[in-house]
Each structure stands twice: as C-alpha cells, then as structure tokens.
PDB file of C-alpha atoms in Angstrom:
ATOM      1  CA  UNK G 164     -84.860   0.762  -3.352  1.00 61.00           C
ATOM      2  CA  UNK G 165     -82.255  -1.632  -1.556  1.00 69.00           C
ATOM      3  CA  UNK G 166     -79.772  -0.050  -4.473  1.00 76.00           C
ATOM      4  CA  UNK G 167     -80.201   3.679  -2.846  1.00 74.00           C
ATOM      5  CA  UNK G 168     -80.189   1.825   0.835  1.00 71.00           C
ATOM      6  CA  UNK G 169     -76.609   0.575  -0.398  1.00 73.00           C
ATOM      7  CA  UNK G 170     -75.425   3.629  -1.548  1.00 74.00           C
ATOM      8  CA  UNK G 171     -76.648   5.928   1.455  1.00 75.00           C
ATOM      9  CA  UNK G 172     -75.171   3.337   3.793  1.00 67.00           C
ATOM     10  CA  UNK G 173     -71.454   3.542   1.898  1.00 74.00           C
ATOM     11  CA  UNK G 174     -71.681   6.976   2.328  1.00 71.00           C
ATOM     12  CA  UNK G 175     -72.327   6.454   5.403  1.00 67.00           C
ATOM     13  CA  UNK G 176     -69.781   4.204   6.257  1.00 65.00           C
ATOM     14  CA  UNK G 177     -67.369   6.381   4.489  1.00 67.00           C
ATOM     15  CA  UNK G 178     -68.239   9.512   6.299  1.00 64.00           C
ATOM     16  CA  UNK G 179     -67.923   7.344   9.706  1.00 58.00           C
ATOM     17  CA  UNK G 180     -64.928   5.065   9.011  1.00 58.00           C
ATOM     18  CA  UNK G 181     -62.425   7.186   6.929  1.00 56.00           C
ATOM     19  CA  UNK G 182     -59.994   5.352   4.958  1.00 54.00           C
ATOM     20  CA  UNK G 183     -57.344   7.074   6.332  1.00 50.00           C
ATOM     21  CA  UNK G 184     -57.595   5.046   9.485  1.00 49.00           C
ATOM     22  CA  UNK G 185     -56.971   2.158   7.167  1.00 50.00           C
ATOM     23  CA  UNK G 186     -54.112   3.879   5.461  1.00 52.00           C
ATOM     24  CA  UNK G 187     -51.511   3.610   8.503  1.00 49.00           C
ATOM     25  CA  UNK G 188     -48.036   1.772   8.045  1.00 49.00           C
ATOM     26  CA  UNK G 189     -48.729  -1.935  10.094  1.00 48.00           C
ATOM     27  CA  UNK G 190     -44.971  -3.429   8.726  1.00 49.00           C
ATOM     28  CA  UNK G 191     -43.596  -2.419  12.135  1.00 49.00           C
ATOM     29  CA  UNK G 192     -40.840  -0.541  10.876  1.00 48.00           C
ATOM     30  CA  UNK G 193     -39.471   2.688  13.601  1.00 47.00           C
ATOM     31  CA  UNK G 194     -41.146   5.511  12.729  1.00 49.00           C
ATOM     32  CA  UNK G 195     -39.093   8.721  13.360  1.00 51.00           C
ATOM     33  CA  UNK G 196     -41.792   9.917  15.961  1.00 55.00           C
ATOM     34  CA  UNK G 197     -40.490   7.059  18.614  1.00 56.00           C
ATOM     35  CA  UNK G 198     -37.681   7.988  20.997  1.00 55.00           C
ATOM     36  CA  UNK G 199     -34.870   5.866  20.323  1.00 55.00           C
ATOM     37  CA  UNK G 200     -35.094   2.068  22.347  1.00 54.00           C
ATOM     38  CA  UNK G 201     -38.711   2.459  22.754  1.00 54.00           C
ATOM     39  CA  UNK G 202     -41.129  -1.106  21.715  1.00 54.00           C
ATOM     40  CA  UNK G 203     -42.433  -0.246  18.203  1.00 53.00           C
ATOM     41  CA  UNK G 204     -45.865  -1.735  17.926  1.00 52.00           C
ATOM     42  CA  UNK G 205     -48.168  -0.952  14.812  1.00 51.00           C
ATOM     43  CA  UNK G 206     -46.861   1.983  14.243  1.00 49.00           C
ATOM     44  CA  UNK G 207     -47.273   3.143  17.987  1.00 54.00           C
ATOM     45  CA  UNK G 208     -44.899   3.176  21.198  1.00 55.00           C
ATOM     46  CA  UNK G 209     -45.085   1.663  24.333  1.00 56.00           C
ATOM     47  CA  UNK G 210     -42.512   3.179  26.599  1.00 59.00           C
ATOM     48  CA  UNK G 211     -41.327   4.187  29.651  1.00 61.00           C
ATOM     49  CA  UNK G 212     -40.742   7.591  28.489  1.00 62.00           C
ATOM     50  CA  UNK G 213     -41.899  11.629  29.890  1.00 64.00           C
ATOM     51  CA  UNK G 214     -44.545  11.261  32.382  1.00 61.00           C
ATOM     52  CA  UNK G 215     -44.686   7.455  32.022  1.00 63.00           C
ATOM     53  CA  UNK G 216     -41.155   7.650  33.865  1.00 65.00           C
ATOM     54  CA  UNK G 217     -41.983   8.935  36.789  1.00 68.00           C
ATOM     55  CA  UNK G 218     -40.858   6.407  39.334  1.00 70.00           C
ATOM     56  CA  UNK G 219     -43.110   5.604  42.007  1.00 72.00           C
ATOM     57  CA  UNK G 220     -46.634   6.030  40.383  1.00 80.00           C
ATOM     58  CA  UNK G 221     -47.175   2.421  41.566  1.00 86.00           C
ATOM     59  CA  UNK G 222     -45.755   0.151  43.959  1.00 89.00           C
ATOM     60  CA  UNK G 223     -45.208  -2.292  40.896  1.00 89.00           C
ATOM     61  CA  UNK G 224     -41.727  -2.616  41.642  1.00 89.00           C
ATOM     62  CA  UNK G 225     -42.323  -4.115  45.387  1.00 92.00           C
ATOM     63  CA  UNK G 226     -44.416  -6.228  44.093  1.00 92.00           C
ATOM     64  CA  UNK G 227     -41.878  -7.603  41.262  1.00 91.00           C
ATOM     65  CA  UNK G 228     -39.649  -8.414  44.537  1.00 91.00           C
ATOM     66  CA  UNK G 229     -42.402 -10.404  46.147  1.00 92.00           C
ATOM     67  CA  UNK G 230     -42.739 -12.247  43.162  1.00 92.00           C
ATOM     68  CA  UNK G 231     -39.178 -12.864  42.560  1.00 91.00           C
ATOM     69  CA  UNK G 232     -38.820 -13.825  46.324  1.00 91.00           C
ATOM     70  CA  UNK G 233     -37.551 -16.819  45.874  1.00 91.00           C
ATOM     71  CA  UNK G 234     -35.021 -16.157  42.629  1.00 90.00           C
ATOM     72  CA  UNK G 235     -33.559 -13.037  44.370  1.00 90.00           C
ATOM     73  CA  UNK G 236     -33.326 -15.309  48.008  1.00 92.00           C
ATOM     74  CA  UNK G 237     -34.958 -12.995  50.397  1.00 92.00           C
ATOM     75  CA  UNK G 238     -35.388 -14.438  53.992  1.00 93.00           C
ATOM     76  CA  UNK G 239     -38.076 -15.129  56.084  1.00 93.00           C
ATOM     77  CA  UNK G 240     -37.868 -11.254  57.762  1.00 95.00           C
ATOM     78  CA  UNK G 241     -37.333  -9.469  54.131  1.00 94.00           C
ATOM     79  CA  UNK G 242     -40.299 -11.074  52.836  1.00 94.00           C
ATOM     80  CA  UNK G 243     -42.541  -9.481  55.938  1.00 95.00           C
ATOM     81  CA  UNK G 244     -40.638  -6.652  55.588  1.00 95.00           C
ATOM     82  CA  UNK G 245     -41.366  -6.105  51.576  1.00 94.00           C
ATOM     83  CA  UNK G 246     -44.613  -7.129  52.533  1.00 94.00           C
ATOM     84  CA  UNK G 247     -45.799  -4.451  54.919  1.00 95.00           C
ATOM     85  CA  UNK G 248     -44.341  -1.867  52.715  1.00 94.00           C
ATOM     86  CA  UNK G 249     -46.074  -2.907  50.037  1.00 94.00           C
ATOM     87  CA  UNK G 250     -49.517  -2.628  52.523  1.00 95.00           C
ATOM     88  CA  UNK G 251     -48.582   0.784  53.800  1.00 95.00           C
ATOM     89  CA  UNK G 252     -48.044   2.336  50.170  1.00 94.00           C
ATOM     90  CA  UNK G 253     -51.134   0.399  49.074  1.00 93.00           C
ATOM     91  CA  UNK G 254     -53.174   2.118  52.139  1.00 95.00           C
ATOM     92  CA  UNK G 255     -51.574   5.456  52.022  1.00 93.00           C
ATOM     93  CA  UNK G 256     -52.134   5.812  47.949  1.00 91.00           C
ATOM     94  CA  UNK G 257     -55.775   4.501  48.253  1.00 93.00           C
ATOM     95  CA  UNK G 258     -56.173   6.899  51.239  1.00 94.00           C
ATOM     96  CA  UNK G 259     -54.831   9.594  48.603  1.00 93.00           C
ATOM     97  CA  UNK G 260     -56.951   8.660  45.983  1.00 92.00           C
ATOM     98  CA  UNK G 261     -60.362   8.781  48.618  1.00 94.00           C
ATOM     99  CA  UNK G 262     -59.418  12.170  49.361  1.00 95.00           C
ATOM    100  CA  UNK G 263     -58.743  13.376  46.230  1.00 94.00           C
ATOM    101  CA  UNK G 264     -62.035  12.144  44.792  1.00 95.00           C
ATOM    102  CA  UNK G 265     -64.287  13.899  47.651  1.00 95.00           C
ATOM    103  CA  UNK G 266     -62.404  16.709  46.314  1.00 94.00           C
ATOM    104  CA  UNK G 267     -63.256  16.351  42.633  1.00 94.00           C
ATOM    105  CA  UNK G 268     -67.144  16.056  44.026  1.00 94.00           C
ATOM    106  CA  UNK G 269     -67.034  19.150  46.120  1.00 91.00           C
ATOM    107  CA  UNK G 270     -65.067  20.877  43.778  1.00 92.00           C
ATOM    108  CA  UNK G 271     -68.224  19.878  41.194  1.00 92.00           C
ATOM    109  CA  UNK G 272     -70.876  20.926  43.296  1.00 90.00           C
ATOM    110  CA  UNK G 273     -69.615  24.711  43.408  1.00 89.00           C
ATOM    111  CA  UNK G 274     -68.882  24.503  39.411  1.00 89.00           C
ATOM    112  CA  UNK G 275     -72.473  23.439  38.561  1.00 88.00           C
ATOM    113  CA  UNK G 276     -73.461  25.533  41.082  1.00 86.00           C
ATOM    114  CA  UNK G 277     -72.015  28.840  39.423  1.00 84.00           C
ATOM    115  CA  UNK G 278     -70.684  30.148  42.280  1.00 83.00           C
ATOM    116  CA  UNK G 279     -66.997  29.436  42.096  1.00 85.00           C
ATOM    117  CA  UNK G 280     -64.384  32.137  42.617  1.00 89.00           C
ATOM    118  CA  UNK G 281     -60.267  32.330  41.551  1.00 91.00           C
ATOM    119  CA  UNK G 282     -59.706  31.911  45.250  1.00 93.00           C
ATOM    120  CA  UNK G 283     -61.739  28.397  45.420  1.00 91.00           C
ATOM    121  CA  UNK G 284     -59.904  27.245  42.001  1.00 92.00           C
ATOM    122  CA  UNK G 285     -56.827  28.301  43.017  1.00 93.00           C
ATOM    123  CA  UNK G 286     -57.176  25.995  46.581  1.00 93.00           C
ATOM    124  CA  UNK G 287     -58.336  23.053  44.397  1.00 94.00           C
ATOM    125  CA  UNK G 288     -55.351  22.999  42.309  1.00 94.00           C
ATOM    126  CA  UNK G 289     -53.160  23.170  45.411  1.00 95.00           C
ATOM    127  CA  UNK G 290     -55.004  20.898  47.026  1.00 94.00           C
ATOM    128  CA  UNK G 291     -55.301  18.110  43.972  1.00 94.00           C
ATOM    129  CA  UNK G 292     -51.669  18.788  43.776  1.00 94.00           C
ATOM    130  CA  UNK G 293     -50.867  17.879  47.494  1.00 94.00           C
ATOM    131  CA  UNK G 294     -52.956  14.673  47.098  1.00 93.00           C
ATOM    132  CA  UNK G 295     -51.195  13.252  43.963  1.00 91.00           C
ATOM    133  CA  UNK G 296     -48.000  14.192  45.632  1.00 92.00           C
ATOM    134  CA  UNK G 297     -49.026  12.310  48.837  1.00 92.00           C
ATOM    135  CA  UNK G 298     -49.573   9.475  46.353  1.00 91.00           C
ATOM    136  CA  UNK G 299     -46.354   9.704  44.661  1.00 91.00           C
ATOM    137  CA  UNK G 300     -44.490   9.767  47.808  1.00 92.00           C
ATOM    138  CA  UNK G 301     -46.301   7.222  49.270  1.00 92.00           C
ATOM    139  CA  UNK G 302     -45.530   4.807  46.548  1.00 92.00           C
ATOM    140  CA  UNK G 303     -41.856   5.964  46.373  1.00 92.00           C
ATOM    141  CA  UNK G 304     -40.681   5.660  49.811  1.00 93.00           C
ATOM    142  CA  UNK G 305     -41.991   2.475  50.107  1.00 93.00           C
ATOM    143  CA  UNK G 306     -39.690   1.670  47.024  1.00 92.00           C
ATOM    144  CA  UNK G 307     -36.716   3.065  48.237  1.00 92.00           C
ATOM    145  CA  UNK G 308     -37.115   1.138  51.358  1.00 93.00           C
ATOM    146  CA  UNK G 309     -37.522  -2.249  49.646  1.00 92.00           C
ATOM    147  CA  UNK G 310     -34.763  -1.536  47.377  1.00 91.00           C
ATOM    148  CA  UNK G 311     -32.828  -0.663  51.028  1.00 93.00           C
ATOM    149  CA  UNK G 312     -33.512  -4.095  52.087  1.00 93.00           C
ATOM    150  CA  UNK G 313     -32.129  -5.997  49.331  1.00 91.00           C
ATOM    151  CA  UNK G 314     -27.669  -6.490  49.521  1.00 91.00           C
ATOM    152  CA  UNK G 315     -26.159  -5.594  46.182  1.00 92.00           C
ATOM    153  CA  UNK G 316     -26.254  -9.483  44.573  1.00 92.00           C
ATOM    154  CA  UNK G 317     -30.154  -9.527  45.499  1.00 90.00           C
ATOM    155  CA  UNK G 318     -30.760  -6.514  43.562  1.00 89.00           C
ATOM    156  CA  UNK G 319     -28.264  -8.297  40.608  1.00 89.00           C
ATOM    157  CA  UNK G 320     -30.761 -10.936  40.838  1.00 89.00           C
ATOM    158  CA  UNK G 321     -33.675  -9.454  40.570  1.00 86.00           C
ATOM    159  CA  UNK G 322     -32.509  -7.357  37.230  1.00 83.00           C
ATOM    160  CA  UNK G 323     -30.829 -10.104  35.870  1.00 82.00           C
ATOM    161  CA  UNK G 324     -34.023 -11.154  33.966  1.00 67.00           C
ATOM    162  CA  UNK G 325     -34.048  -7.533  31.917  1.00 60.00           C
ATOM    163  CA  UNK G 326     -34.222  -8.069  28.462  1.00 55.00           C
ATOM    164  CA  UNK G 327     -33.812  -4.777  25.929  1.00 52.00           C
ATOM    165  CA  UNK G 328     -34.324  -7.095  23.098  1.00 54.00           C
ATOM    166  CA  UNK G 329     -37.409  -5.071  21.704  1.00 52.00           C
ATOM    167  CA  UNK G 330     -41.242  -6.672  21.208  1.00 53.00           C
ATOM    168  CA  UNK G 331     -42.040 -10.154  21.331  1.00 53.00           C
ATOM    169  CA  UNK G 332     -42.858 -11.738  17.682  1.00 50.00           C
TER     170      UNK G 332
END
C-alpha cells in the first residue's frame, strides 16, 4: 500500500512540477532574448526597457534628490521646494488612482449586470485612459520641475553615482 501511495504521489508531483521548470540555464550567461545592456539574472531581465521606460510612472526620481540632498548640495529653499513637488504628484496620482478605481467598480456593476452597451465601453476606455494620463502627468511635471531646480553641477552630482557595471555578485 504505501508503495502505490509513492508511486501515485510521483505522478503526481510530476504532472504538477514538470521538469522542464528545472531544466532552465541558471549559469547567468546573456541569453539572446535580452536587449543589449540589460541586468541578466537567472536567465531573466530586469530592465528599464518598452513600457518599463516610460518616465514619470513614479515620482521615484524626486525622491532620489531628497535623498541625495545633501551629496548634490541643495539649499534650505530647494529642499522645500523638491519637497512640495514631491506632495503634489503624490496627491494628484493618488487622487488619479481613487478615481480610476470607482471607475473599475461602476464599470463592474453594469458588466455583471448584463446590461452594458459599445457606447458605455467605449466611455470607460476613454475615461481609464484620461485617469492614467492624469497620473502620468502628474508624476512627470513634478519631475521636470525638480530637475528645473537643480544648476547643471547639481544634476552632475546627483548622476555621478550611476554605475552600468551590470548585476551585483
């Protein structure tokens, strides 16, 4: 009995878990399917490539100037500055965001309720469109405007750091 339990549960397992999975090339080596400079890891790419290069989905890069506030040597009136920037874009994209999920749910209600028409489809698209665009641009301009507030050696300083040495080991 426990011999048939073993064999129906590696048959199991083998149905589940294919060995395929196991099969995949872990030595780290470039695989032709990553875009040329990208971070090899494991046989997968982490990049900032396509629609992971579309500046301004987060305000990520005010927030690097905060952080380097002191190595870049932004005054007292930058630092506010940066600072409510990085508020507003966190406000407007979160005000965005609200919207566009009240959307989704009304939207959901007149799916599951079967009475959706082409007309009501085509105004959610438009309208999810306008939101994520609101987001974008709310995220970008406040970008731009940091990136208007630093002189040209601040900006040196703050990309000095940049390393395109590839993955850490």
């Amino acid at each position: 009995m426990k011999n048939r339990a073993k064999i129906i549960l590696t048959a199991a397992m083998m149905m589940v878990l294919p060995m395929s999975s196991f099969a995949g090339d872990w030595s780290g080596r470039q695989s032709n399917s990553c875009p040329p400079g990208a971070k090899q890891v494991a046989g997968k790419y982490h990049g900032k490539y396509g629609h992971h290069a579309i500046p301004g989905k987060t305000p990520n890069y005010i927030r690097k100037i905060l952080k380097r506030a002191d190595t870049v040597g932004l005054s007292d009136k930058q630092r506010k500055q940066i600072g409510d920037l990085l508020v507003q874009a966190e406000v407007d994209a979160a005000r965005a965001h609200a919207e566009a999920e009240t959307t989704v749910a009304a939207f959901r209600s007149r799916l599951h309720s079967g009475e959706l028409s082409d007309k009501e489809v085509a105004a959610y698209t438009r309208r999810m469109g306008e939101l994520r665009t609101a987001r974008l641009s709310a995220n970008l301009k406040a970008s731009v405007a940091a990136s208007r507030l630093l002189s040209d050696e601040q900006k040196s300083r703050l990309h000095a750091g940049k390393s395109h040495r590839g993955p850490k080991t």
